[in-house]
Tab-separated table of C-alpha atoms in Angstrom:
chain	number	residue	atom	x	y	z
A	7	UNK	CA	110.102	11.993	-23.632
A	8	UNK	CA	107.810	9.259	-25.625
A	9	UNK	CA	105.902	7.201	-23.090
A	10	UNK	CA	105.141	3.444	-23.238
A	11	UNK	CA	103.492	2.816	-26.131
A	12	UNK	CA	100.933	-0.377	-26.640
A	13	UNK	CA	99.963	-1.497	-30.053
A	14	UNK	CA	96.929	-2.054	-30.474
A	15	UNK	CA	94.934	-0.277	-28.066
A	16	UNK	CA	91.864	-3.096	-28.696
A	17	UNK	CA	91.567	-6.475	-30.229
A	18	UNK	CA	88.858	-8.845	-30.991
A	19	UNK	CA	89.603	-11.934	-32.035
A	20	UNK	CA	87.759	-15.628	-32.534
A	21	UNK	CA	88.731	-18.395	-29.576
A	22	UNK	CA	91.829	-20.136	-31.316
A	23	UNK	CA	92.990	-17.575	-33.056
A	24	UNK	CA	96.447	-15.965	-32.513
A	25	UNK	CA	97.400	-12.357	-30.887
A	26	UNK	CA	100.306	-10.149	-30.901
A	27	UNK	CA	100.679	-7.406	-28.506
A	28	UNK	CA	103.455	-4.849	-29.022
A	29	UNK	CA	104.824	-2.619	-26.184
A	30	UNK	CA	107.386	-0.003	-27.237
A	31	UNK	CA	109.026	0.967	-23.877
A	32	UNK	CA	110.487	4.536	-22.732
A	33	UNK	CA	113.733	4.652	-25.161
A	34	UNK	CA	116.696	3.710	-22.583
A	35	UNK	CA	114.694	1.448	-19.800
A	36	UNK	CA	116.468	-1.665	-19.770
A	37	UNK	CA	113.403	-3.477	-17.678
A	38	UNK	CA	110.046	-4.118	-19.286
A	39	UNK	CA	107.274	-5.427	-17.695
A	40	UNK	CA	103.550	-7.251	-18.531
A	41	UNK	CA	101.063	-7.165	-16.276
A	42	UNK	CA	97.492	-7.688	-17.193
A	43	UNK	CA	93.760	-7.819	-15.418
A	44	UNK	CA	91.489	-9.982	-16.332
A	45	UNK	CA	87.918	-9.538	-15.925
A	46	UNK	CA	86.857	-8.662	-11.811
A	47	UNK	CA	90.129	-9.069	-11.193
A	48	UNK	CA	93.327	-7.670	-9.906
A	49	UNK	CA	95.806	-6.518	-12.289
A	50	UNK	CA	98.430	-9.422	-12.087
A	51	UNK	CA	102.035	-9.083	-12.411
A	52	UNK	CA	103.551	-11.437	-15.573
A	53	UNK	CA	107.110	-11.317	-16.620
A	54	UNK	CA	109.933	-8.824	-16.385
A	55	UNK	CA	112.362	-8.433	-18.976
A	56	UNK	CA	116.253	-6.720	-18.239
A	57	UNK	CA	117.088	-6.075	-21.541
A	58	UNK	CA	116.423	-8.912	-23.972
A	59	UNK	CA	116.647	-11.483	-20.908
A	60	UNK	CA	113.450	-12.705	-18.975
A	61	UNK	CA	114.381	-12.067	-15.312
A	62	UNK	CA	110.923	-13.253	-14.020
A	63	UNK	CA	108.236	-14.818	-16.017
A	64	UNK	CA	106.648	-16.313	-12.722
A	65	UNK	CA	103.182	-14.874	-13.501
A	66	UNK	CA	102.643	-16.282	-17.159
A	67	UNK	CA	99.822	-18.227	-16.807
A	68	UNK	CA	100.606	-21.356	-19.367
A	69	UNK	CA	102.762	-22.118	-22.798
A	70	UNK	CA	99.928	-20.120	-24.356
A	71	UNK	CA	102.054	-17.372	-23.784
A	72	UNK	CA	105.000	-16.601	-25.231
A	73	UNK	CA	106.727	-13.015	-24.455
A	74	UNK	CA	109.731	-11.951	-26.255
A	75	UNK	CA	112.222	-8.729	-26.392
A	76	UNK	CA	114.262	-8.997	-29.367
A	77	UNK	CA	117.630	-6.731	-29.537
A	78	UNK	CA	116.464	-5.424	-26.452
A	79	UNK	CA	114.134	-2.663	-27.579
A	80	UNK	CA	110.578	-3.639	-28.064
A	81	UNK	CA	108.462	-6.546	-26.793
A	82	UNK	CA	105.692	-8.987	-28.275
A	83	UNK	CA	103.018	-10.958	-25.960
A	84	UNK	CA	102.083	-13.797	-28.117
A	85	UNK	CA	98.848	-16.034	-26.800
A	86	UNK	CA	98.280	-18.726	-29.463
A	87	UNK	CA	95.859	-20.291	-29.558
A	88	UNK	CA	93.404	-17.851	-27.243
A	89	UNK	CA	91.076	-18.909	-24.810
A	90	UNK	CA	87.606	-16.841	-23.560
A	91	UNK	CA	89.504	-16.546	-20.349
A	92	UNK	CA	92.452	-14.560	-21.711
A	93	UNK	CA	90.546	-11.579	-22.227
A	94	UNK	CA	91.117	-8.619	-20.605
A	95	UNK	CA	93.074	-5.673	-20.215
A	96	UNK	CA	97.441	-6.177	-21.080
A	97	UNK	CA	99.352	-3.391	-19.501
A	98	UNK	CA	103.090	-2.881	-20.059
A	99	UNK	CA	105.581	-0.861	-18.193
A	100	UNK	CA	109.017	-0.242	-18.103
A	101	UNK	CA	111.633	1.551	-16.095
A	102	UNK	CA	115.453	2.207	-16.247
A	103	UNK	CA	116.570	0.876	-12.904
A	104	UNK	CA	114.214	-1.601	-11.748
A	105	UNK	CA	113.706	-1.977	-8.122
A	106	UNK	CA	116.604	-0.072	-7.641
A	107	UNK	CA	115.177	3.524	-8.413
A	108	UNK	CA	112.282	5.368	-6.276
A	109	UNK	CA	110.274	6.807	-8.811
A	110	UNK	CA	108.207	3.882	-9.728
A	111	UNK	CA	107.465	2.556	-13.418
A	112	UNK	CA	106.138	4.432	-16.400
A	113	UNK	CA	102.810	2.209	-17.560
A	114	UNK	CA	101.162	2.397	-21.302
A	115	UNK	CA	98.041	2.954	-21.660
A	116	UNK	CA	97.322	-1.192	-22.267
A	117	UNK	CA	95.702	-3.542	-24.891
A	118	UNK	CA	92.072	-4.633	-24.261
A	119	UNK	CA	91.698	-8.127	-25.655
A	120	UNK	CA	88.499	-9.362	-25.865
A	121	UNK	CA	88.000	-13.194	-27.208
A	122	UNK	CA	84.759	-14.070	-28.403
B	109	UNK	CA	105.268	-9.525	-0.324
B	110	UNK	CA	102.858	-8.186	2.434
B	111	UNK	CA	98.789	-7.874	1.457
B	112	UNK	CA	97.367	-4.574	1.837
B	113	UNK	CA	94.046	-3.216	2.893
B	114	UNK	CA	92.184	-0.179	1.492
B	115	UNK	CA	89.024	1.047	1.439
B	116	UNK	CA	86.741	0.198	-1.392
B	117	UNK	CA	85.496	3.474	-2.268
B	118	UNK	CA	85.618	7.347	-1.359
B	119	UNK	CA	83.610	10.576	-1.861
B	120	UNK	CA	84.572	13.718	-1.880
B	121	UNK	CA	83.982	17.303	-2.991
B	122	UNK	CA	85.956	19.572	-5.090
B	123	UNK	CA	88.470	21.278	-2.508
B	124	UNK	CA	88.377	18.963	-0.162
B	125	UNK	CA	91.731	17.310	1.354
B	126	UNK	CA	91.534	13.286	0.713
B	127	UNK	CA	93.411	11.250	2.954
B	128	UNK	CA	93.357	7.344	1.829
B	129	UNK	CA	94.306	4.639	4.135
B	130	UNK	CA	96.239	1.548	3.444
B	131	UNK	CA	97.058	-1.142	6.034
B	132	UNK	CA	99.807	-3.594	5.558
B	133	UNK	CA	100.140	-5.326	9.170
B	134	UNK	CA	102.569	-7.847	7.499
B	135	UNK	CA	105.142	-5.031	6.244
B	136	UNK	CA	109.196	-6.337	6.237
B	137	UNK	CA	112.313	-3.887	6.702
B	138	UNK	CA	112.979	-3.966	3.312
B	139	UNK	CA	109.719	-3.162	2.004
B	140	UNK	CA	108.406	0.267	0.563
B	141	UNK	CA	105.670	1.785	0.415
B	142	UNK	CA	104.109	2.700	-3.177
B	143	UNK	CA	100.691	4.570	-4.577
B	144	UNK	CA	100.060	4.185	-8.148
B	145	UNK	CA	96.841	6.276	-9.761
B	146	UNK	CA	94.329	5.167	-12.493
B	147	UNK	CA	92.243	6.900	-14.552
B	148	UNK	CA	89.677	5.102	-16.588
B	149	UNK	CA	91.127	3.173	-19.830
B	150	UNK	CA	94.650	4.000	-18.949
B	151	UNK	CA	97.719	2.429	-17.263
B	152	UNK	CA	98.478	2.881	-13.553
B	153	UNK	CA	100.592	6.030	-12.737
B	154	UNK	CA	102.759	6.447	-10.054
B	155	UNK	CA	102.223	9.049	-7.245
B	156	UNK	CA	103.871	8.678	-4.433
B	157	UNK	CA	107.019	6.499	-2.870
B	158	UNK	CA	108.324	6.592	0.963
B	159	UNK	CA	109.739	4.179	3.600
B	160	UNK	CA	108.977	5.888	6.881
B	161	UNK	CA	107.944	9.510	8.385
B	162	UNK	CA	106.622	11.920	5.582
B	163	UNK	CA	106.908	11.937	1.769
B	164	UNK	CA	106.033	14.936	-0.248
B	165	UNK	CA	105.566	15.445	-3.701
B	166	UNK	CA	103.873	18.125	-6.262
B	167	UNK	CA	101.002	15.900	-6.136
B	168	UNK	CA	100.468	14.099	-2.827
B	169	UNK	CA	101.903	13.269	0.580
B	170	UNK	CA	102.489	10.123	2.181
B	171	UNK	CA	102.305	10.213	6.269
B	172	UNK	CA	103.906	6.502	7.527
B	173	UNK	CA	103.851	6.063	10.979
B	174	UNK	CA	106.898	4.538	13.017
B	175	UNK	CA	105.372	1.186	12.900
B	176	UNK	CA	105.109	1.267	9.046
B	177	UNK	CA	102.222	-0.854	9.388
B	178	UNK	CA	99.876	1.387	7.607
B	179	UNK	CA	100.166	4.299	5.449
B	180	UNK	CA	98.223	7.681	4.710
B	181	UNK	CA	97.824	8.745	1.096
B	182	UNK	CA	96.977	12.858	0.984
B	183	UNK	CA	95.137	14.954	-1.671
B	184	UNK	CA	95.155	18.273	-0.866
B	185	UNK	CA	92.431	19.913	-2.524
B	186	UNK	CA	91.089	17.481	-4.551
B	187	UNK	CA	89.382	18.282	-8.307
B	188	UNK	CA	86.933	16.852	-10.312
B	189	UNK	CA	90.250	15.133	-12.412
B	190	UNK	CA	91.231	13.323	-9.593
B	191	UNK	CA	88.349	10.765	-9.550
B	192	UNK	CA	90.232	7.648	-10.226
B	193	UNK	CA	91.542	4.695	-8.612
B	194	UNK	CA	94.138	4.826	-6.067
B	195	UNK	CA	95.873	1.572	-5.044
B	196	UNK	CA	98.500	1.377	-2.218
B	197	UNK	CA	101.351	-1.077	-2.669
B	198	UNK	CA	104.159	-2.738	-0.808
B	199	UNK	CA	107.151	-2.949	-2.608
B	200	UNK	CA	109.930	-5.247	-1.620
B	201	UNK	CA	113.463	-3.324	-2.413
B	202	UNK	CA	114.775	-6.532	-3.691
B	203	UNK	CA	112.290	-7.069	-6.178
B	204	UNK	CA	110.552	-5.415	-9.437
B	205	UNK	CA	107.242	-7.212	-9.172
B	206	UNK	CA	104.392	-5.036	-7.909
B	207	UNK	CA	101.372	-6.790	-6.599
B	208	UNK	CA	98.155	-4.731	-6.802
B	209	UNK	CA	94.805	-5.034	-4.425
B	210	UNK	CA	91.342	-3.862	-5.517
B	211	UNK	CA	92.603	-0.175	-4.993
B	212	UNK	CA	90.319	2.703	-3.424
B	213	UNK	CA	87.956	4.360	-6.183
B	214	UNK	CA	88.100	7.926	-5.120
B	215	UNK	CA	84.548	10.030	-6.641
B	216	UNK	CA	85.004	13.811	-6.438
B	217	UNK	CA	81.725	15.535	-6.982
B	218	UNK	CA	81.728	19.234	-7.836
């Protein structure tokens, strides 16, 4: 089967400006996750979708982020308007039964945003 | 969620057994015990799952005492692709949200 998929695999973009990261999950995992690691840091948990739903979006750091999952499928990481601190490396993952299944969650290969 | 403790870094040599330990003093009944792998400009992978006693996959083992307090990660025979991070995790059963430490950077020389 397709793994997680992360569109795009770099970005470089101006303080203020606008990014969209994509993450295509495993076809059939209802949970999607975003987790990211910032520079010299740990990578931080950031919100878990079931489906279209946000179960937990206790690790989004501000409004700058918005995180959607329309239809259920696919998800978009927004950060408008980007700060120098934002940039780092945006992992995804997703899994079929959450917490609920031993075999841990499939990851993508993440999005290295770099703001300049 | 409990905090875990690993060591920094590792070396070892191609054929070796690698045996990483993770503390987690602070463990709850409910908790699990997770590895995850990463390689250099990829996503973490996961290895290795157990709750108590022994775990063994294709990959690894996982040795957890009776106290569950800490945890043994095993390589048997380690290559030259295995030099990566390893980080050790404690995973509450009630939860999805995985909190990573700094990991162990494992070097395998040949």
């Amino acid at each position: 089967e397709a793994g997680v998929t992360q569109f795009p695999s770099h970005s470089v973009i101006e303080k203020g400006q606008t990014v969209t990261l994509r993450c295509d999950p495993i076809s059939g995992h209802d949970n999607l996750y975003w987790y990211r690691r910032v520079m010299g840091k740990e990578i931080k948990f950031l919100l878990h979708f079931v489906k279209e739903s946000k179960q937990d979006e206790s690790g989004m750091p501000n409004n700058r982020f918005l995180a959607e999952r329309t239809g259920g499928t696919y998800s978009t990481l927004k950060v408008q308007p980007a700060e120098l601190e934002d940039s780092g490396v945006y992992f995804c993952a997703s899994s079929q039964d959450g917490s609920q299944r031993g075999y841990g969650y499939t990851f993508g290969s993440g999005t290295r945003l770099t703001v300049v | 969620l409990a905090k875990t403790t690993q060591p920094i870094s590792m070396d070892s040599y191609e054929g070796q057994e690698v045996n990483i330990t993770c503390s987690h003093n602070n463990i709850a009944t409910n908790d699990y015990i997770t590895w995850y792998q990463q390689f250099p400009s990829q996503g973490p992978r996961f290895i290795i799952q157990g709750y108590k006693t022994k775990v063994t996959n294709e990959v690894a083992s996982l040795f957890i005492p009776a106290d569950r307090k800490s945890s043994t990660l095993s390589l048997p025979r380690v290559s030259l692709s295995d030099t990566a991070v390893y980080y050790c995790l404690v995973r509450s059963y009630n939860t999805d949200k995985l909190i990573f430490g700094t990991g162990t950077r494992l070097q395998v020389f040949p």
